[in-house]
Amino acid sequence: DGEVWVARKKLKTSPESLTDKPFDNGENGVYFSDDHYQNFLDCIKSREKPICDVEVGHRTASVCSIGNIAYKLGRPLRWDPVNEQFLGDKAANKRLERPMKKEWRV
């Protein structure tokens, strides 16, 4: 129904009415954690998924990398999240990885 921007203790929505909209049953919600490290350790023992599992971590890091590449190239980019490639942009795709150092090769 719109967009949500979240930054440390700040929330902005568009339209503004989304700020107070409760999640319906079945919708994804925001989970509270005041200690992600402890949550991770607890989940090792319980075998439950942590609040920020590997997929969340990967997608979060991807967004940061995409933003940095767009900033360095000085232009907007179109991202395909399924194939994890920029659409029609060889220069941007070249920046998605770099050659590994000899000692890190398998």
Coordinates of N, CA and C in Angstrom, one line a residue:
D1 N 0.8 -1.2 0.0 CA 0.0 0.0 0.0 C 0.8 1.3 0.0
G2 N 2.2 1.1 0.0 CA 3.0 2.3 0.1 C 4.5 1.9 0.4
E3 N 5.2 2.9 1.0 CA 6.6 2.7 1.4 C 6.8 2.9 2.8
V4 N 7.8 2.3 3.4 CA 8.2 2.5 4.8 C 9.7 2.7 4.8
W5 N 10.1 3.8 5.5 CA 11.6 4.0 5.7 C 11.9 3.9 7.1
V6 N 12.9 3.1 7.5 CA 13.2 2.9 8.9 C 14.7 3.2 9.1
A7 N 15.0 4.0 10.1 CA 16.4 4.3 10.5 C 16.4 4.4 12.0
R8 N 17.4 4.0 12.6 CA 17.5 4.0 14.1 C 16.5 5.0 14.8
K9 N 15.5 4.4 15.3 CA 14.4 5.0 16.1 C 13.6 6.1 15.3
K10 N 13.7 6.0 13.9 CA 12.9 6.9 13.1 C 12.1 6.1 12.1
L11 N 10.8 6.5 11.9 CA 9.9 5.8 11.0 C 9.2 6.8 10.2
K12 N 9.2 6.6 8.9 CA 8.5 7.5 8.0 C 7.8 6.6 6.9
T13 N 6.5 7.0 6.7 CA 5.8 6.2 5.7 C 5.1 7.1 4.6
S14 N 4.9 6.5 3.5 CA 4.2 7.2 2.4 C 3.1 6.2 1.9
P15 N 1.8 6.4 2.0 CA 1.2 7.6 2.7 C 1.4 7.5 4.2
E16 N 1.3 8.7 4.8 CA 1.5 8.8 6.3 C 0.6 7.9 7.1
S17 N -0.6 7.6 6.5 CA -1.5 6.7 7.3 C -1.0 5.3 7.6
L18 N 0.0 4.9 6.8 CA 0.6 3.6 7.1 C 1.3 3.5 8.4
T19 N 1.7 4.6 9.0 CA 2.5 4.6 10.3 C 1.7 3.9 11.4
D20 N 0.4 4.0 11.4 CA -0.4 3.5 12.4 C -1.2 2.2 12.0
K21 N -0.9 1.7 10.8 CA -1.7 0.5 10.3 C -1.1 -0.7 10.9
P22 N -2.0 -1.5 11.6 CA -1.6 -2.7 12.2 C -1.4 -3.8 11.1
F23 N -0.5 -4.8 11.3 CA -0.4 -5.9 10.4 C -1.6 -6.8 10.5
D24 N -2.1 -7.3 9.4 CA -3.2 -8.3 9.4 C -2.6 -9.6 9.7
N25 N -3.4 -10.6 10.2 CA -2.9 -11.9 10.4 C -2.3 -12.5 9.1
G26 N -1.2 -13.1 9.2 CA -0.6 -13.7 8.0 C 0.4 -12.8 7.3
E27 N 0.4 -11.5 7.6 CA 1.3 -10.6 7.0 C 2.7 -10.7 7.8
N28 N 3.7 -10.4 7.1 CA 5.0 -10.3 7.8 C 5.1 -9.1 8.7
G29 N 5.6 -9.3 9.9 CA 5.7 -8.2 10.8 C 7.2 -7.9 11.1
V30 N 7.4 -6.9 11.9 CA 8.7 -6.6 12.4 C 8.9 -7.2 13.7
Y31 N 10.0 -8.0 13.9 CA 10.2 -8.6 15.2 C 11.1 -7.8 16.1
F32 N 10.8 -7.8 17.3 CA 11.6 -7.1 18.3 C 12.8 -7.9 18.8
S33 N 13.9 -7.3 18.8 CA 15.1 -7.9 19.5 C 16.0 -6.7 20.0
D34 N 16.4 -6.8 21.2 CA 17.3 -5.9 21.8 C 18.7 -6.5 21.9
D35 N 18.9 -7.7 21.4 CA 20.2 -8.3 21.4 C 20.2 -9.4 20.3
H36 N 20.6 -9.0 19.1 CA 20.7 -10.0 18.0 C 21.7 -11.1 18.3
Y37 N 22.8 -10.7 19.0 CA 23.9 -11.7 19.3 C 23.3 -12.8 20.1
Q38 N 22.5 -12.4 21.2 CA 21.9 -13.4 22.1 C 20.9 -14.2 21.3
N39 N 20.1 -13.6 20.5 CA 19.1 -14.3 19.7 C 19.8 -15.4 18.8
F40 N 20.9 -15.0 18.2 CA 21.6 -16.0 17.4 C 22.1 -17.2 18.2
L41 N 22.7 -16.9 19.4 CA 23.1 -18.0 20.2 C 22.0 -18.9 20.7
D42 N 20.9 -18.2 21.1 CA 19.7 -19.0 21.5 C 19.2 -19.9 20.4
C43 N 19.2 -19.4 19.2 CA 18.7 -20.2 18.1 C 19.6 -21.3 17.7
I44 N 20.9 -21.2 18.0 CA 21.8 -22.4 17.8 C 21.3 -23.5 18.7
K45 N 21.0 -23.2 19.9 CA 20.5 -24.2 20.9 C 19.1 -24.7 20.5
S46 N 18.2 -23.8 20.1 CA 16.8 -24.2 19.9 C 16.6 -24.7 18.5
R47 N 17.5 -24.4 17.6 CA 17.4 -24.8 16.2 C 16.3 -24.0 15.4
E48 N 15.8 -22.9 16.1 CA 14.9 -22.0 15.4 C 15.6 -21.0 14.5
K49 N 14.9 -20.4 13.6 CA 15.5 -19.4 12.8 C 15.7 -18.1 13.6
P50 N 16.9 -17.5 13.5 CA 17.1 -16.2 14.2 C 16.2 -15.1 13.6
I51 N 16.1 -14.0 14.3 CA 15.4 -12.8 13.8 C 15.9 -12.4 12.5
C52 N 17.2 -12.3 12.3 CA 17.9 -12.0 11.1 C 18.7 -13.2 10.6
D53 N 18.0 -14.0 9.8 CA 18.7 -15.2 9.3 C 19.6 -14.9 8.1
V54 N 20.2 -15.9 7.6 CA 21.2 -15.7 6.5 C 20.6 -15.0 5.3
E55 N 19.4 -15.3 4.9 CA 18.8 -14.6 3.8 C 18.6 -13.1 4.0
V56 N 18.2 -12.7 5.2 CA 18.0 -11.3 5.6 C 19.4 -10.7 5.5
G57 N 20.4 -11.3 6.1 CA 21.8 -10.8 6.1 C 22.3 -10.6 4.7
H58 N 22.1 -11.6 3.8 CA 22.5 -11.5 2.4 C 21.9 -10.3 1.7
R59 N 20.5 -10.2 1.8 CA 19.8 -9.2 1.1 C 20.2 -7.8 1.6
T60 N 20.4 -7.7 2.9 CA 20.8 -6.4 3.5 C 22.2 -6.0 3.0
A61 N 23.1 -6.9 2.9 CA 24.5 -6.6 2.4 C 24.4 -6.3 0.9
S62 N 23.5 -7.0 0.2 CA 23.3 -6.7 -1.3 C 22.8 -5.3 -1.5
V63 N 21.9 -4.9 -0.7 CA 21.3 -3.5 -0.9 C 22.5 -2.5 -0.7
C64 N 23.3 -2.7 0.3 CA 24.4 -1.8 0.5 C 25.4 -1.8 -0.7
S65 N 25.7 -3.0 -1.2 CA 26.6 -3.1 -2.4 C 26.0 -2.4 -3.6
I66 N 24.7 -2.6 -3.8 CA 24.0 -2.0 -5.0 C 24.1 -0.5 -4.9
G67 N 23.8 0.0 -3.7 CA 23.9 1.5 -3.5 C 25.3 2.0 -3.7
N68 N 26.3 1.3 -3.2 CA 27.7 1.8 -3.4 C 28.1 1.8 -4.9
I69 N 27.6 0.8 -5.6 CA 28.0 0.7 -7.0 C 27.3 1.8 -7.8
A70 N 26.0 2.1 -7.5 CA 25.3 3.2 -8.1 C 25.9 4.5 -7.8
Y71 N 26.3 4.7 -6.6 CA 27.0 5.9 -6.2 C 28.3 6.1 -6.9
K72 N 29.1 5.1 -7.0 CA 30.4 5.2 -7.7 C 30.2 5.4 -9.2
L73 N 29.2 4.8 -9.8 CA 29.0 5.0 -11.2 C 28.2 6.3 -11.5
G74 N 27.6 6.9 -10.5 CA 26.9 8.2 -10.6 C 25.6 8.1 -11.4
R75 N 24.9 7.0 -11.3 CA 23.7 6.9 -12.1 C 22.8 5.8 -11.5
P76 N 21.5 5.9 -11.8 CA 20.6 4.9 -11.3 C 20.8 3.5 -12.0
L77 N 20.5 2.5 -11.3 CA 20.7 1.1 -11.8 C 19.4 0.3 -11.7
R78 N 19.2 -0.7 -12.5 CA 18.1 -1.6 -12.4 C 18.6 -3.0 -11.9
W79 N 18.1 -3.5 -10.8 CA 18.6 -4.7 -10.2 C 17.6 -5.9 -10.4
D80 N 18.1 -7.0 -10.8 CA 17.3 -8.3 -10.8 C 17.6 -9.1 -9.6
P81 N 16.7 -9.1 -8.6 CA 17.1 -9.9 -7.4 C 17.1 -11.4 -7.5
V82 N 16.4 -11.9 -8.5 CA 16.4 -13.4 -8.7 C 17.8 -13.8 -9.2
N83 N 18.3 -13.1 -10.3 CA 19.6 -13.5 -10.9 C 20.7 -12.8 -10.2
E84 N 20.4 -11.8 -9.4 CA 21.4 -11.0 -8.7 C 22.4 -10.4 -9.7
Q85 N 21.8 -9.7 -10.6 CA 22.6 -9.0 -11.7 C 21.9 -7.7 -12.0
F86 N 22.7 -6.7 -12.5 CA 22.1 -5.5 -13.0 C 21.5 -5.7 -14.4
L87 N 20.4 -5.2 -14.7 CA 19.8 -5.4 -16.0 C 20.4 -4.5 -17.1
G88 N 21.0 -5.2 -18.1 CA 21.6 -4.5 -19.2 C 22.7 -3.5 -18.9
D89 N 23.6 -3.8 -17.9 CA 24.6 -2.9 -17.5 C 25.9 -3.7 -17.2
K90 N 26.7 -3.9 -18.2 CA 28.0 -4.6 -18.0 C 28.9 -4.0 -17.1
A91 N 29.0 -2.6 -17.1 CA 29.9 -1.9 -16.2 C 29.5 -2.1 -14.7
A92 N 28.3 -2.1 -14.4 CA 27.8 -2.3 -13.1 C 28.0 -3.7 -12.7
N93 N 27.7 -4.7 -13.5 CA 27.9 -6.1 -13.2 C 29.3 -6.5 -13.0
K94 N 30.3 -5.8 -13.6 CA 31.7 -6.1 -13.4 C 32.1 -5.7 -12.0
R95 N 31.3 -4.8 -11.3 CA 31.7 -4.4 -10.0 C 31.1 -5.3 -8.9
L96 N 30.3 -6.3 -9.3 CA 29.7 -7.2 -8.3 C 30.7 -8.2 -7.7
E97 N 31.8 -8.4 -8.3 CA 32.9 -9.2 -7.8 C 34.2 -8.8 -8.2
R98 N 35.2 -9.2 -7.6 CA 36.6 -8.8 -7.9 C 37.4 -10.1 -7.9
P99 N 38.6 -10.1 -8.6 CA 39.4 -11.3 -8.7 C 39.9 -11.6 -7.2
M100 N 39.9 -12.9 -6.9 CA 40.3 -13.4 -5.6 C 41.9 -13.4 -5.6
K101 N 42.4 -13.1 -4.4 CA 43.8 -13.2 -4.2 C 44.2 -14.7 -4.4
K102 N 45.4 -15.0 -4.8 CA 45.9 -16.3 -5.0 C 45.7 -17.2 -3.9
E103 N 45.9 -16.7 -2.7 CA 45.8 -17.6 -1.5 C 44.4 -18.0 -1.1
W104 N 43.4 -17.3 -1.7 CA 42.0 -17.6 -1.4 C 41.3 -18.4 -2.4
R105 N 42.0 -18.8 -3.5 CA 41.4 -19.6 -4.5 C 41.2 -21.0 -4.1
V106 N 40.2 -21.7 -4.6 CA 40.0 -23.1 -4.3 C 40.4 -23.9 -5.5

